[in-house]
Amino acid sequence: MNQIPEIIRVVPVNHYVLLASVIFSIGILGVLTRKNAIIIFMSVELMLNAVNLLFVVFSAYKSDPAGQVFVFFIMAIAAAEVAVGLAIIVMIYRRMRTTDVSLLNSLKG
Amino acid sequence: MVLNLFYFLSFLAILSAIMVVVSKNPIHSVLYLILTFFTLSGHYFTLNAQFIGVVNLIVYAGAIMVLFLFTIMFLNLKDDAFTGSRVWFNLSAVLLVLVFAGILVVKIIPAQIGVASEMEFNSQIGMVENLGTTLFQHFLVPFELVSVLFLSAMVGAVMLGRREKGEKNF
């Protein structure tokens, strides 16, 4: 229907998938190693963005708008998640005076 | 030219993503995360997904990151990067992630992924008109459900953030 843009002809899909995998792995690393609850949240955002990138890439390469609509939904859900999550972090800080997740062990027997 | 742009944006995205995880000060993490979002938006623009790129900038780099910055400002956090006593835990986490990433890389590099042919390709996919048509024709029910989700998230955030009885200060 239209001419395929240069980047889609030059760059293979695999490169984008690799980029998204690397960003996702970095996000996992952040969730596992950091103790500050806010930075853990940021790492989760990183993982969500890696998935968004994948959706957009496949949508562009397969010429299907449904992928980009899904990115839209993911963004909306991420916004709701951040609002509630940060409210919870603020509440934890009020009670414990810290956001260090390794100190939140009152459920331990 | 366009290949160089791709590698430049990818390099910057990976570098700033690593800096998000390793920087000691949470404010630096937020700033690097904003840089990551900018590079990802650059990728969206080059992929002809202009609308998603702009929305990514407005929603993520604009709204969500401001929320993060405000929370960090409120809480007055101390630096607490990789503090000791969890050395083995951190090492095993790094090992686990390396194995995970290795499996992904090994499987992705030889994969054959189909691409739209010249005949069925439409470069106007990422425009508002096309996305809106798809959203309101095929995804109307999820769209309405998201509004319900937003309402409940808003109520939840307000309820959680409210001052409790007998609490003197923040």
GROMACS .gro file of C-alpha atoms in nm:
model
  279
    1MET     CA    1   0.000   0.000   0.000
    2ASN     CA    2   0.277   0.240   0.100
    3GLN     CA    3   0.649   0.230   0.084
    4ILE     CA    4   0.816   0.050   0.373
    5PRO     CA    5   1.030   0.297   0.572
    6GLU     CA    6   1.403   0.252   0.564
    7ILE     CA    7   1.447   0.145   0.925
    8ILE     CA    8   1.212  -0.151   0.884
    9ARG     CA    9   1.402  -0.264   0.575
   10VAL     CA   10   1.748  -0.213   0.727
   11VAL     CA   11   1.708  -0.328   1.089
   12PRO     CA   12   1.594  -0.687   1.147
   13VAL     CA   13   1.319  -0.743   1.402
   14ASN     CA   14   1.556  -0.957   1.608
   15HIS     CA   15   1.765  -0.652   1.699
   16TYR     CA   16   1.466  -0.482   1.853
   17VAL     CA   17   1.364  -0.799   2.035
   18LEU     CA   18   1.717  -0.825   2.174
   19LEU     CA   19   1.708  -0.464   2.291
   20ALA     CA   20   1.376  -0.521   2.466
   21SER     CA   21   1.506  -0.840   2.630
   22VAL     CA   22   1.814  -0.660   2.761
   23ILE     CA   23   1.607  -0.375   2.906
   24PHE     CA   24   1.367  -0.628   3.060
   25SER     CA   25   1.659  -0.817   3.218
   26ILE     CA   26   1.800  -0.496   3.362
   27GLY     CA   27   1.458  -0.433   3.513
   28ILE     CA   28   1.455  -0.778   3.674
   29LEU     CA   29   1.803  -0.712   3.811
   30GLY     CA   30   1.682  -0.389   3.969
   31VAL     CA   31   1.381  -0.555   4.128
   32LEU     CA   32   1.599  -0.832   4.274
   33THR     CA   33   1.898  -0.634   4.398
   34ARG     CA   34   1.773  -0.297   4.516
   35LYS     CA   35   1.622  -0.244   4.858
   36ASN     CA   36   1.464   0.095   4.813
   37ALA     CA   37   1.095   0.041   4.731
   38ILE     CA   38   1.084   0.342   4.498
   39ILE     CA   39   1.373   0.215   4.288
   40ILE     CA   40   1.206  -0.127   4.273
   41PHE     CA   41   0.902   0.050   4.134
   42MET     CA   42   1.117   0.226   3.875
   43SER     CA   43   1.261  -0.109   3.768
   44VAL     CA   44   0.908  -0.239   3.720
   45GLU     CA   45   0.842   0.061   3.496
   46LEU     CA   46   1.152  -0.030   3.300
   47MET     CA   47   1.017  -0.381   3.245
   48LEU     CA   48   0.679  -0.246   3.135
   49ASN     CA   49   0.854  -0.019   2.886
   50ALA     CA   50   1.052  -0.307   2.742
   51VAL     CA   51   0.722  -0.482   2.673
   52ASN     CA   52   0.579  -0.164   2.523
   53LEU     CA   53   0.874  -0.145   2.287
   54LEU     CA   54   0.811  -0.503   2.177
   55PHE     CA   55   0.445  -0.430   2.110
   56VAL     CA   56   0.527  -0.122   1.902
   57VAL     CA   57   0.800  -0.302   1.709
   58PHE     CA   58   0.577  -0.594   1.612
   59SER     CA   59   0.291  -0.358   1.535
   60ALA     CA   60   0.516  -0.160   1.301
   61TYR     CA   61   0.675  -0.461   1.133
   62LYS     CA   62   0.349  -0.651   1.089
   63SER     CA   63   0.156  -0.335   1.003
   64ASP     CA   64  -0.116  -0.403   1.258
   65PRO     CA   65  -0.252  -0.118   1.476
   66ALA     CA   66  -0.378  -0.352   1.752
   67GLY     CA   67  -0.030  -0.366   1.906
   68GLN     CA   68  -0.014   0.008   1.951
   69VAL     CA   69  -0.362   0.012   2.106
   70PHE     CA   70  -0.234  -0.243   2.355
   71VAL     CA   71   0.056  -0.012   2.442
   72PHE     CA   72  -0.206   0.246   2.518
   73PHE     CA   73  -0.375   0.014   2.766
   74ILE     CA   74  -0.044  -0.077   2.927
   75MET     CA   75   0.034   0.290   2.978
   76ALA     CA   76  -0.306   0.348   3.141
   77ILE     CA   77  -0.261   0.052   3.375
   78ALA     CA   78   0.094   0.161   3.460
   79ALA     CA   79  -0.036   0.504   3.556
   80ALA     CA   80  -0.300   0.354   3.787
   81GLU     CA   81  -0.043   0.115   3.935
   82VAL     CA   82   0.203   0.396   4.007
   83ALA     CA   83  -0.062   0.610   4.175
   84VAL     CA   84  -0.168   0.332   4.412
   85GLY     CA   85   0.186   0.199   4.462
   86LEU     CA   86   0.334   0.533   4.555
   87ALA     CA   87   0.045   0.595   4.795
   88ILE     CA   88   0.128   0.263   4.962
   89ILE     CA   89   0.498   0.358   4.981
   90VAL     CA   90   0.411   0.690   5.143
   91MET     CA   91   0.194   0.506   5.395
   92ILE     CA   92   0.475   0.260   5.474
   93TYR     CA   93   0.712   0.552   5.520
   94ARG     CA   94   0.476   0.717   5.767
   95ARG     CA   95   0.458   0.402   5.974
   96MET     CA   96   0.817   0.274   5.953
   97ARG     CA   97   1.018   0.589   5.867
   98THR     CA   98   1.190   0.398   5.587
   99THR     CA   99   1.123   0.256   5.241
  100ASP     CA  100   1.378  -0.023   5.273
  101VAL     CA  101   1.194  -0.340   5.176
  102SER     CA  102   1.431  -0.563   5.374
  103LEU     CA  103   1.303  -0.403   5.694
  104LEU     CA  104   0.942  -0.485   5.616
  105ASN     CA  105   0.956  -0.830   5.773
  106SER     CA  106   0.672  -0.819   6.024
  107LEU     CA  107   0.496  -1.103   5.840
  108LYS     CA  108   0.788  -1.331   5.919
  109GLY     CA  109   0.696  -1.583   6.190
  110MET     CA  110   2.238   0.655   0.863
  111VAL     CA  111   1.919   0.512   1.004
  112LEU     CA  112   2.111   0.210   1.126
  113ASN     CA  113   2.348   0.437   1.318
  114LEU     CA  114   2.049   0.613   1.472
  115PHE     CA  115   1.911   0.278   1.583
  116TYR     CA  116   2.238   0.173   1.744
  117PHE     CA  117   2.286   0.512   1.908
  118LEU     CA  118   1.935   0.509   2.060
  119SER     CA  119   1.970   0.147   2.172
  120PHE     CA  120   2.309   0.211   2.331
  121LEU     CA  121   2.174   0.514   2.515
  122ALA     CA  122   1.864   0.322   2.628
  123ILE     CA  123   2.065   0.031   2.768
  124LEU     CA  124   2.320   0.259   2.933
  125SER     CA  125   2.059   0.473   3.105
  126ALA     CA  126   1.861   0.163   3.206
  127ILE     CA  127   2.175   0.028   3.376
  128MET     CA  128   2.228   0.363   3.544
  129VAL     CA  129   1.870   0.353   3.679
  130VAL     CA  130   1.954   0.032   3.859
  131VAL     CA  131   2.306   0.113   3.983
  132SER     CA  132   2.297   0.481   4.078
  133LYS     CA  133   2.298   0.544   4.452
  134ASN     CA  134   2.082   0.852   4.465
  135PRO     CA  135   1.711   0.788   4.385
  136ILE     CA  136   1.680   1.126   4.213
  137HIS     CA  137   1.956   1.028   3.971
  138SER     CA  138   1.765   0.705   3.907
  139VAL     CA  139   1.453   0.903   3.817
  140LEU     CA  140   1.649   1.128   3.581
  141TYR     CA  141   1.809   0.831   3.407
  142LEU     CA  142   1.469   0.668   3.379
  143ILE     CA  143   1.342   0.982   3.205
  144LEU     CA  144   1.637   0.955   2.965
  145THR     CA  145   1.542   0.594   2.898
  146PHE     CA  146   1.187   0.699   2.816
  147PHE     CA  147   1.317   0.965   2.579
  148THR     CA  148   1.528   0.713   2.391
  149LEU     CA  149   1.236   0.470   2.373
  150SER     CA  150   1.022   0.752   2.234
  151GLY     CA  151   1.293   0.807   1.975
  152HIS     CA  152   1.257   0.442   1.879
  153TYR     CA  153   0.880   0.485   1.848
  154PHE     CA  154   0.925   0.786   1.622
  155THR     CA  155   1.166   0.607   1.394
  156LEU     CA  156   0.923   0.313   1.375
  157ASN     CA  157   0.644   0.538   1.242
  158ALA     CA  158   0.450   0.516   1.570
  159GLN     CA  159   0.436   0.892   1.622
  160PHE     CA  160   0.125   0.899   1.839
  161ILE     CA  161   0.255   0.639   2.083
  162GLY     CA  162   0.586   0.825   2.097
  163VAL     CA  163   0.420   1.152   2.194
  164VAL     CA  164   0.191   0.979   2.446
  165ASN     CA  165   0.492   0.801   2.593
  166LEU     CA  166   0.662   1.137   2.648
  167ILE     CA  167   0.354   1.301   2.798
  168VAL     CA  168   0.234   1.016   3.019
  169TYR     CA  169   0.558   0.850   3.126
  170ALA     CA  170   0.824   1.120   3.113
  171GLY     CA  171   0.570   1.386   3.210
  172ALA     CA  172   0.314   1.254   3.455
  173ILE     CA  173   0.451   0.934   3.607
  174MET     CA  174   0.804   1.061   3.658
  175VAL     CA  175   0.677   1.380   3.822
  176LEU     CA  176   0.486   1.157   4.063
  177PHE     CA  177   0.807   0.967   4.141
  178LEU     CA  178   1.003   1.288   4.190
  179PHE     CA  179   0.738   1.428   4.423
  180THR     CA  180   0.737   1.112   4.634
  181ILE     CA  181   1.116   1.113   4.663
  182MET     CA  182   1.107   1.480   4.756
  183PHE     CA  183   0.846   1.410   5.025
  184LEU     CA  184   1.025   1.117   5.178
  185ASN     CA  185   1.374   1.266   5.207
  186LEU     CA  186   1.549   0.935   5.143
  187LYS     CA  187   1.905   0.853   5.228
  188ASP     CA  188   2.140   0.683   4.985
  189ASP     CA  189   2.112   0.310   5.032
  190ALA     CA  190   2.244   0.140   4.722
  191PHE     CA  191   2.394  -0.206   4.740
  192THR     CA  192   2.460  -0.206   5.113
  193GLY     CA  193   2.645  -0.507   5.248
  194SER     CA  194   2.507  -0.820   5.413
  195ARG     CA  195   2.329  -0.921   5.091
  196VAL     CA  196   2.638  -0.988   4.884
  197TRP     CA  197   2.550  -1.351   4.813
  198PHE     CA  198   2.190  -1.264   4.741
  199ASN     CA  199   2.296  -0.996   4.494
  200LEU     CA  200   2.550  -1.222   4.328
  201SER     CA  201   2.296  -1.497   4.281
  202ALA     CA  202   2.046  -1.244   4.146
  203VAL     CA  203   2.300  -1.124   3.889
  204LEU     CA  204   2.375  -1.485   3.794
  205LEU     CA  205   2.005  -1.563   3.757
  206VAL     CA  206   1.948  -1.260   3.535
  207LEU     CA  207   2.250  -1.345   3.323
  208VAL     CA  208   2.117  -1.696   3.268
  209PHE     CA  209   1.774  -1.559   3.181
  210ALA     CA  210   1.916  -1.303   2.938
  211GLY     CA  211   2.146  -1.566   2.789
  212ILE     CA  212   1.857  -1.801   2.718
  213LEU     CA  213   1.661  -1.517   2.556
  214VAL     CA  214   1.956  -1.406   2.341
  215VAL     CA  215   2.038  -1.759   2.229
  216LYS     CA  216   1.680  -1.820   2.122
  217ILE     CA  217   1.618  -1.478   1.965
  218ILE     CA  218   1.924  -1.441   1.741
  219PRO     CA  219   1.845  -1.733   1.504
  220ALA     CA  220   1.466  -1.679   1.513
  221GLN     CA  221   1.288  -1.619   1.183
  222ILE     CA  222   1.019  -1.358   1.236
  223GLY     CA  223   0.780  -1.277   0.955
  224VAL     CA  224   0.731  -0.920   0.840
  225ALA     CA  225   0.449  -0.756   0.645
  226SER     CA  226   0.509  -0.764   0.271
  227GLU     CA  227   0.525  -0.461   0.044
  228MET     CA  228   0.163  -0.518  -0.060
  229GLU     CA  229   0.000  -0.519   0.282
  230PHE     CA  230   0.221  -0.259   0.445
  231ASN     CA  231   0.053   0.060   0.566
  232SER     CA  232   0.277   0.341   0.688
  233GLN     CA  233  -0.015   0.533   0.843
  234ILE     CA  234  -0.066   0.273   1.120
  235GLY     CA  235   0.070   0.495   1.397
  236MET     CA  236  -0.149   0.795   1.323
  237VAL     CA  237  -0.430   0.908   1.552
  238GLU     CA  238  -0.699   0.832   1.295
  239ASN     CA  239  -0.599   0.470   1.248
  240LEU     CA  240  -0.542   0.403   1.617
  241GLY     CA  241  -0.870   0.566   1.715
  242THR     CA  242  -1.063   0.358   1.464
  243THR     CA  243  -0.908   0.039   1.597
  244LEU     CA  244  -0.956   0.142   1.960
  245PHE     CA  245  -1.324   0.224   1.924
  246GLN     CA  246  -1.412  -0.059   1.690
  247HIS     CA  247  -1.231  -0.356   1.837
  248PHE     CA  248  -1.132  -0.253   2.188
  249LEU     CA  249  -1.430  -0.057   2.313
  250VAL     CA  250  -1.510  -0.279   2.613
  251PRO     CA  251  -1.148  -0.282   2.747
  252PHE     CA  252  -1.142   0.094   2.697
  253GLU     CA  253  -1.449   0.136   2.919
  254LEU     CA  254  -1.306  -0.107   3.174
  255VAL     CA  255  -0.990   0.102   3.195
  256SER     CA  256  -1.199   0.399   3.299
  257VAL     CA  257  -1.346   0.192   3.583
  258LEU     CA  258  -0.994   0.087   3.680
  259PHE     CA  259  -0.885   0.450   3.686
  260LEU     CA  260  -1.175   0.546   3.909
  261SER     CA  261  -1.096   0.269   4.156
  262ALA     CA  262  -0.724   0.355   4.149
  263MET     CA  263  -0.803   0.719   4.219
  264VAL     CA  264  -1.030   0.630   4.510
  265GLY     CA  265  -0.769   0.388   4.643
  266ALA     CA  266  -0.485   0.640   4.620
  267VAL     CA  267  -0.690   0.907   4.798
  268MET     CA  268  -0.795   0.663   5.070
  269LEU     CA  269  -0.437   0.545   5.124
  270GLY     CA  270  -0.289   0.893   5.125
  271ARG     CA  271  -0.536   1.035   5.373
  272ARG     CA  272  -0.415   1.145   5.714
  273GLU     CA  273  -0.522   0.898   5.978
  274LYS     CA  274  -0.687   1.000   6.302
  275GLY     CA  275  -0.441   1.088   6.577
  276GLU     CA  276  -0.150   1.138   6.338
  277LYS     CA  277   0.032   1.458   6.415
  278ASN     CA  278   0.250   1.523   6.113
  279PHE     CA  279   0.377   1.360   5.801
   0.00000   0.00000   0.00000
